[in-house]
Coordinates of C-alpha atoms and ligand atoms in Angstrom, one line a residue:
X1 CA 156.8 -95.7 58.9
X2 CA 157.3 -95.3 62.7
X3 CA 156.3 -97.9 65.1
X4 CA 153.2 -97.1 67.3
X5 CA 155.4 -96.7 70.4
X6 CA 157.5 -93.7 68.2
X7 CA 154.0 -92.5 67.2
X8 CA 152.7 -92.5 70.7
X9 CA 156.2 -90.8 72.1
X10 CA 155.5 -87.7 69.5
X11 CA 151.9 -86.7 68.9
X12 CA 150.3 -84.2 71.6
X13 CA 147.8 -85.7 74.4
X14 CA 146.3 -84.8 77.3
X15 CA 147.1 -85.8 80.9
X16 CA 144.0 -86.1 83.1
X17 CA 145.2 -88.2 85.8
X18 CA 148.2 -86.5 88.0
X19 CA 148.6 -86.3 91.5
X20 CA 151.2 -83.7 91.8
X21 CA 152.2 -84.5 95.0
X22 CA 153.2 -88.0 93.4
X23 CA 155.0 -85.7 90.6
X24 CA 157.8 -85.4 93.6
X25 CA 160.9 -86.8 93.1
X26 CA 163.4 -88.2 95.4
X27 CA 165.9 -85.1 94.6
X28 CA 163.6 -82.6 95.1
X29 CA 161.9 -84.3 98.2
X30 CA 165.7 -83.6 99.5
X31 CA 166.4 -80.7 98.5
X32 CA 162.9 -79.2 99.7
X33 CA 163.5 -81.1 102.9
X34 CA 167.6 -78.6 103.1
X35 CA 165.9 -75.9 101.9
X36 CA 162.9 -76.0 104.7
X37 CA 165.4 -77.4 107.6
X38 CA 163.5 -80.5 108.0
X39 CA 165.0 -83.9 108.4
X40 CA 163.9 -87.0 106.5
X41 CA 164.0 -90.8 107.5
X42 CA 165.9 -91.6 104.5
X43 CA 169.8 -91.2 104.7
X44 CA 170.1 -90.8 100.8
X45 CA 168.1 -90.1 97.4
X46 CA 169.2 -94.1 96.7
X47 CA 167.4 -95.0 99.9
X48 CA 164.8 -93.2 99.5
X49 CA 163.6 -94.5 96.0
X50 CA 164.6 -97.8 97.0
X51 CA 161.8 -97.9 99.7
X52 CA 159.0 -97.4 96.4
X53 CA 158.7 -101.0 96.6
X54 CA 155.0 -101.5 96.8
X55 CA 152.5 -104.2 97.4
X56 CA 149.0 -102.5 97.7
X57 CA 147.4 -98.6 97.4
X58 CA 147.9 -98.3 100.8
X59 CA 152.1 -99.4 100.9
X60 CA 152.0 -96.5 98.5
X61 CA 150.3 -93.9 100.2
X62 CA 152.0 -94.3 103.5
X63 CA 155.0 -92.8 101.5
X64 CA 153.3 -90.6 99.6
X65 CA 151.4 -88.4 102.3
X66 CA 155.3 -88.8 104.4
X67 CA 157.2 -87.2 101.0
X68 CA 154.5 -84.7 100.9
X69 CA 155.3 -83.1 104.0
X70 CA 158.5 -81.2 103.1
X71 CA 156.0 -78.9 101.0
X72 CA 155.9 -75.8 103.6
X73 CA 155.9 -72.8 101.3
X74 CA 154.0 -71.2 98.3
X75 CA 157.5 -71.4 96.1
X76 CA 157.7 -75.6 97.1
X77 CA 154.0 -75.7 95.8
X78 CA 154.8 -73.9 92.8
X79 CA 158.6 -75.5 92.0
X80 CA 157.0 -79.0 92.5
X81 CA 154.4 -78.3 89.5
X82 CA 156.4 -76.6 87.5
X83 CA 159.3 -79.3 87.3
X84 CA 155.9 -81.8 86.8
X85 CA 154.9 -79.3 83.8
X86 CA 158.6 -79.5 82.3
X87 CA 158.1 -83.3 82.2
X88 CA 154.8 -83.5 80.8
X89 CA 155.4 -80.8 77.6
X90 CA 158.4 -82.7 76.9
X91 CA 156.5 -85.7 76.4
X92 CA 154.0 -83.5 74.3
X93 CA 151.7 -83.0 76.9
X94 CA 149.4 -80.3 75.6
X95 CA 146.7 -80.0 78.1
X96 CA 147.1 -80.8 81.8
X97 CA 144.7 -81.4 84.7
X98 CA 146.4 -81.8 87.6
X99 CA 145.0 -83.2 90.7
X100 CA 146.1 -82.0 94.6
X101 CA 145.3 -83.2 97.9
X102 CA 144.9 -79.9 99.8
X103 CA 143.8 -81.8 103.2
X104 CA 147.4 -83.4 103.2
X105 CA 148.9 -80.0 103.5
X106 CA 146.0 -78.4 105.7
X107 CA 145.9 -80.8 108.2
X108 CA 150.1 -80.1 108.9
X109 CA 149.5 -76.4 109.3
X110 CA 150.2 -75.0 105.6
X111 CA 147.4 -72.7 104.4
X112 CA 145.1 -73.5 101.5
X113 CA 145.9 -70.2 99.9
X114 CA 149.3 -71.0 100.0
X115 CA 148.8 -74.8 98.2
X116 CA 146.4 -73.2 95.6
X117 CA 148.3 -69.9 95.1
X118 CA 151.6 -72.0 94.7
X119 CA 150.2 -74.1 92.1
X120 CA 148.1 -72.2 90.4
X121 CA 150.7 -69.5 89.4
X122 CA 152.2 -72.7 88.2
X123 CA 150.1 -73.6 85.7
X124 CA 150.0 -70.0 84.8
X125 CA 153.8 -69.9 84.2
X126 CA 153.3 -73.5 82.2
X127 CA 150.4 -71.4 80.0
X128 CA 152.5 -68.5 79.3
X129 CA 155.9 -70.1 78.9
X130 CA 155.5 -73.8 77.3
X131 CA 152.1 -72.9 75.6
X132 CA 149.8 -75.7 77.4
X133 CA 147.3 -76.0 78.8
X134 CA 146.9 -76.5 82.4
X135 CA 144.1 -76.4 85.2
X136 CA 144.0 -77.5 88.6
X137 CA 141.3 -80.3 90.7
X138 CA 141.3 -80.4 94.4
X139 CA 141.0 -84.1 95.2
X140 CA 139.2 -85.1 99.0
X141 CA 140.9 -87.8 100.8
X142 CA 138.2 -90.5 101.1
X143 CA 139.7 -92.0 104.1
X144 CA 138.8 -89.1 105.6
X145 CA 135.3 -87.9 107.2
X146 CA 132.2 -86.3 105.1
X147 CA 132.9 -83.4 107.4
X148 CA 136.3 -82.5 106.9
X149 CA 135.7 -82.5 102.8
X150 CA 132.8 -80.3 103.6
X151 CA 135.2 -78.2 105.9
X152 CA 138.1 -78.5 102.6
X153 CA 135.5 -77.3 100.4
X154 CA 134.4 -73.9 102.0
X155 CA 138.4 -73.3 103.2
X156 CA 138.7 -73.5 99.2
X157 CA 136.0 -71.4 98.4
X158 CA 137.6 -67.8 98.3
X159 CA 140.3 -69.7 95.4
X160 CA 136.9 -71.0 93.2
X161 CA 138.5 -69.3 90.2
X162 CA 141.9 -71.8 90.3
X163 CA 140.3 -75.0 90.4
X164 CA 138.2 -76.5 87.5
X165 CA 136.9 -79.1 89.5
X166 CA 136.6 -82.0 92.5
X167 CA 137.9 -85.1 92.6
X168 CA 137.8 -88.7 95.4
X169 CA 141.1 -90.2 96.1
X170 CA 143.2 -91.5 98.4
X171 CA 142.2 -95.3 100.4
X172 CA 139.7 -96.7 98.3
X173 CA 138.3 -100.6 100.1
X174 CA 136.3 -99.6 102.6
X175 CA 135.2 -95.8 101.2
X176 CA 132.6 -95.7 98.7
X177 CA 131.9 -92.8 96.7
X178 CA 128.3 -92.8 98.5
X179 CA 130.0 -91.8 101.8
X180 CA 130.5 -88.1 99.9
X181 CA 127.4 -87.8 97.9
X182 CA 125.9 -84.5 99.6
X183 CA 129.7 -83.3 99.0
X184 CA 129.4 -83.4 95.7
X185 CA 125.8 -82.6 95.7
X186 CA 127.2 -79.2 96.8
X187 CA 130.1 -79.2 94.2
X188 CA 127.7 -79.8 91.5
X189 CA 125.7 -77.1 92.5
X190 CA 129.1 -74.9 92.5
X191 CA 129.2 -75.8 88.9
X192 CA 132.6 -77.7 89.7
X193 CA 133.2 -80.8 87.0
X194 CA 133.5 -84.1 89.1
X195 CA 135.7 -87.0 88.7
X196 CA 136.5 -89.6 91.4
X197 CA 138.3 -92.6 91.6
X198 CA 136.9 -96.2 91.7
X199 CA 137.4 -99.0 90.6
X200 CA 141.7 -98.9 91.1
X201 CA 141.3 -101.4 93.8
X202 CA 137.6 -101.2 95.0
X203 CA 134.8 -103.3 93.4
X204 CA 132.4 -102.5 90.1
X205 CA 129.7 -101.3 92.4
X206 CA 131.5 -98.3 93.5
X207 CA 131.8 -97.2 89.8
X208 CA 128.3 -97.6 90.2
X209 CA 128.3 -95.5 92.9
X210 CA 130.4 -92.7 91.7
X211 CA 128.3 -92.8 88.1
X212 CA 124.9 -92.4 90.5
X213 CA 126.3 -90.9 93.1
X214 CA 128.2 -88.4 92.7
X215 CA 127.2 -88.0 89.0
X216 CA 131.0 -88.0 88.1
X217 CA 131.8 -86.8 84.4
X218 CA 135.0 -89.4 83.9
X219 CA 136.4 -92.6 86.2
X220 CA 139.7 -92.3 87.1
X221 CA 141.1 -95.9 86.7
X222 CA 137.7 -98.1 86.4
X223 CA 140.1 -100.9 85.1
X224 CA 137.7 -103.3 87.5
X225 CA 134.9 -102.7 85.6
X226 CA 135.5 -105.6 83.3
X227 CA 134.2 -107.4 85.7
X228 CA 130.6 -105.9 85.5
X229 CA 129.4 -106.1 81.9
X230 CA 126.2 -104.4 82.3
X231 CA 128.5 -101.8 83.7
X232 CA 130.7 -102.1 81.0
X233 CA 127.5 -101.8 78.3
X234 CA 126.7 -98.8 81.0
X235 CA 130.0 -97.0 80.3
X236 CA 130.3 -97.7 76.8
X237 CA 126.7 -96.0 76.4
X238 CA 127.2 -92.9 78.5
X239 CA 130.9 -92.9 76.8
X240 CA 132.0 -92.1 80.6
X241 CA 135.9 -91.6 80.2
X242 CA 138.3 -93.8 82.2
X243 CA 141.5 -92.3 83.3
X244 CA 143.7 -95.5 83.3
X245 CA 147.3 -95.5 84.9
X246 CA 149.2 -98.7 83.5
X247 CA 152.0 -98.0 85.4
X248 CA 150.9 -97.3 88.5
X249 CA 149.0 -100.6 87.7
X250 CA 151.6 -102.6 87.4
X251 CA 153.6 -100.8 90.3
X252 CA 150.4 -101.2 92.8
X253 CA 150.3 -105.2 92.3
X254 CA 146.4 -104.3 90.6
X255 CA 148.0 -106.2 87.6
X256 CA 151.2 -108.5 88.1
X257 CA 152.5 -107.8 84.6
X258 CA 151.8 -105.0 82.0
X259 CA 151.4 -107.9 79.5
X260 CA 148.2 -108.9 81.6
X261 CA 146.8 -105.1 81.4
X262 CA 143.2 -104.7 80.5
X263 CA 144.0 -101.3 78.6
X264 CA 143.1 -103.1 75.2
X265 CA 140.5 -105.2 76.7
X266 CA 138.8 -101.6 77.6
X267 CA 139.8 -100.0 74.1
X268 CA 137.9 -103.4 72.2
X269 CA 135.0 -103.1 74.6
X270 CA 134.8 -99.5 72.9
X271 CA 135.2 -97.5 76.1
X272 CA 136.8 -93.9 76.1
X273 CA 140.1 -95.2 78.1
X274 CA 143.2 -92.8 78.3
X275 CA 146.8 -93.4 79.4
X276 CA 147.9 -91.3 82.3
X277 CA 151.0 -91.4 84.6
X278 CA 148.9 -91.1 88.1
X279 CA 151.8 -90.7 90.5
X280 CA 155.0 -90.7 88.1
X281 CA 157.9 -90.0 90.5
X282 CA 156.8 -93.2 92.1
X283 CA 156.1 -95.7 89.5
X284 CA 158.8 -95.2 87.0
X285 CA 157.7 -93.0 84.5
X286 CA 155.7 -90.0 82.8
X287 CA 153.2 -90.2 79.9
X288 CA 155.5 -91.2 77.6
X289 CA 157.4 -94.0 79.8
X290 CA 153.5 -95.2 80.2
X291 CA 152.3 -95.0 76.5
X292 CA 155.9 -96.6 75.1
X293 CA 155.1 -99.8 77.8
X294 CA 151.6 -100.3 77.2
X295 CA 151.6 -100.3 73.3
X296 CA 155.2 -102.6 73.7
X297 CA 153.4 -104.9 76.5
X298 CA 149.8 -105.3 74.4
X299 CA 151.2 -104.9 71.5
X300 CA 149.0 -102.0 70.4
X301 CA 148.5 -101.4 67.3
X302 CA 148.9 -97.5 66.2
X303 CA 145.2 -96.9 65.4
X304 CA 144.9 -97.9 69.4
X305 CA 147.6 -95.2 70.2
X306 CA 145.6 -92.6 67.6
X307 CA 142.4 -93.6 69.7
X308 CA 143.9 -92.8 73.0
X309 CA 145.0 -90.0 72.3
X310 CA 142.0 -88.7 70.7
X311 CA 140.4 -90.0 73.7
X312 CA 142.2 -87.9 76.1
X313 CA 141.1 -85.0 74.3
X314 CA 137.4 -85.4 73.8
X315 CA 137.8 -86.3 77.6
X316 CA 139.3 -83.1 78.6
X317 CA 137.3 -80.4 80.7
X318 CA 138.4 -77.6 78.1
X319 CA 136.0 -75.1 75.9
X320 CA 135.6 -76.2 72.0
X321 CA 137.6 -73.5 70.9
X322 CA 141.1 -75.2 72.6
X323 CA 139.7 -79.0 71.8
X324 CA 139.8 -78.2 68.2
X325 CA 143.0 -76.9 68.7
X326 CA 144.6 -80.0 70.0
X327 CA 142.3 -82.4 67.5
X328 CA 144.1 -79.9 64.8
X329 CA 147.1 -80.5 66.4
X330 CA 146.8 -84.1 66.8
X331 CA 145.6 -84.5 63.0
X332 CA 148.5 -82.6 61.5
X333 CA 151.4 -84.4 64.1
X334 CA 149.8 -88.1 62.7
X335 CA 149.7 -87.0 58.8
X336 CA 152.9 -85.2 59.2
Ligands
LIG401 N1 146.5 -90.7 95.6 C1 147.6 -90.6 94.8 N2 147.6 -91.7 94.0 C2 146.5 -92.4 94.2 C3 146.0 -93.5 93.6 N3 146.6 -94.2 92.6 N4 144.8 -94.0 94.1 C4 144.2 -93.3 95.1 N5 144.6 -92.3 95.7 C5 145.8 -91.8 95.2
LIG402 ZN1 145.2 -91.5 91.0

């Protein structure tokens, strides 16, 4: 019988957290940077991944948005995802939705066609060549104004058909999902699906929020809504989805060791959790490196990894046809 970490390592899953500008790693930040002519801070691959020592969200994101800004091109977009895609199928990734932060790139110069164009013909090649699934959803920087989303939305609009929906990211103390409501107001009315983050660092009422708010169709962490049980009864009754990122956890100080996780406090509560990497080139591994920790630091149990799993496919914005698919899939890989 294989452990549940083995188990976890081989049966297919979906990813539904991924920033893919946090998919960027140190040797291809470098050799983007040669390839553009640009110069980075950093006087080696070494030094730069030896700055990733973080203490908050925000000690993060200062070093994400400065790695993001050797992306000039539509072939940097693209080559960025599709190393991201070869990582995720080898960890039997069957589905993908992958998140981007288009004002990152905007607000330098680069074009949105050329951010959505490069990535979306990478999730095309990821389709036709490693048979997954694989869809795109343009994230708004929070810390940013109601305007400029507005602004992101209708520079996006003429690339509707490459994006499956909108997500909230970026600084969350200090941004609640109500500062975007009429955004999404308008997204929903563009039939876009909406997630958002809340509850990573920011308190149970902006779950609230984005639940009410926004009307958000999955949470991406939530892992503070223990906090809240009526929001917890809230969650289990709507069976909202939480897109939790134990590593990222761990590497963002939210928890101070992945023994202390509330992944299978969430599971027992009976909430629709799912492991995802979240930013993997900067907190030390992919799905698998993420599953394989969890289960070994809570010692899960393999019905728990089974559960995930399963959960990350009911939670997945794909038709029936291709979530039977992967439940088929998933079946025969457990019995097998
Ligand atoms: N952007 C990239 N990773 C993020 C995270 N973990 N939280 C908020 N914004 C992000
Ligand atoms: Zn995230």
């Amino acid at each position: 019988m294989t452990t549940a970490a083995e188990l976890a390592t081989a049966i297919p899953k979906a990813e539904l957290h991924i920033h893919i500008e946090g998919s960027l790693e140190p040797e291809l930040i470098f050799a983007l940077a040669e390839r553009n002519g640009l110069a980075l801070p950093y006087a080696s691959v070494e030094a730069l991944r030896a700055a990733y020592a973080f203490t908050d969200l925000q000690s993060f994101l200062d070093i994400y948005y400065a790695g993001a800004s050797v992306l000039l091109h539509e072939a940097d977009f693209h080559d960025m995802a599709w190393a991201y895609f070869l990582r995720a199928r080898a960890d039997n990734v069957v589905h993908s939705e992958v998140f981007f932060d288009p004002q990152t790139h905007t607000s330098r110069g680069v074009p949105m066609a050329t951010v959505i164009q490069g990535l979306a013909s990478a999730c095309e090649r990821a389709r036709g060549e490693l048979g997954m699934s694989a869809e795109l959803i343009l994230c708004f920087l929070r810390h940013l104004s109601e305007e400029d989303a507005f602004a992101t939305l209708e520079a996006a609009l003429p690339y509707r058909s490459h994006f499956i929906g909108v997500g909230l990211d970026s600084s969350e103390v200090g941004h609640p999902p109500s500062k975007f409501s009429r955004v999404f107001a308008r997204c929903r009315e563009l039939d876009l699906r909406i997630v958002a983050h809340a509850g990573e660092e920011g308190p149970p009422d902006y779950i609230w929020e984005a639940l009410n708010d926004l009307k958000t169709e999955r949470i991406d962490h939530g892992v503070r809504s223990l906090e809240d049980p009526k929001l917890v009864a809230e969650l289990a009754r709507r069976r909202m989805p939480l897109t939790v990122c134990p590593l990222s956890n761990l590497k963002l100080c939210v928890v101070s060791d992945l023994t202390d996780h509330p992944m299978k406090r969430l599971l027992d509560a009976g909430l629709c959790a799912t492991v995802n990497s979240d930013d993997p080139a900067y907190f030390g591994g992919y799905m698998n490196a993420n599953f394989v920790q969890t289960v070994q630091a809570l010692q899960l149990s393999r019905e728990d990894v089974i559960t995930l799993a399963r959960n990350s496919i009911e939670a997945s914005f794909v038709n029936e046809t291709r979530r039977e698919e992967m439940t088929a899939m998933l079946d025969a890989a457990i019995s097998g």
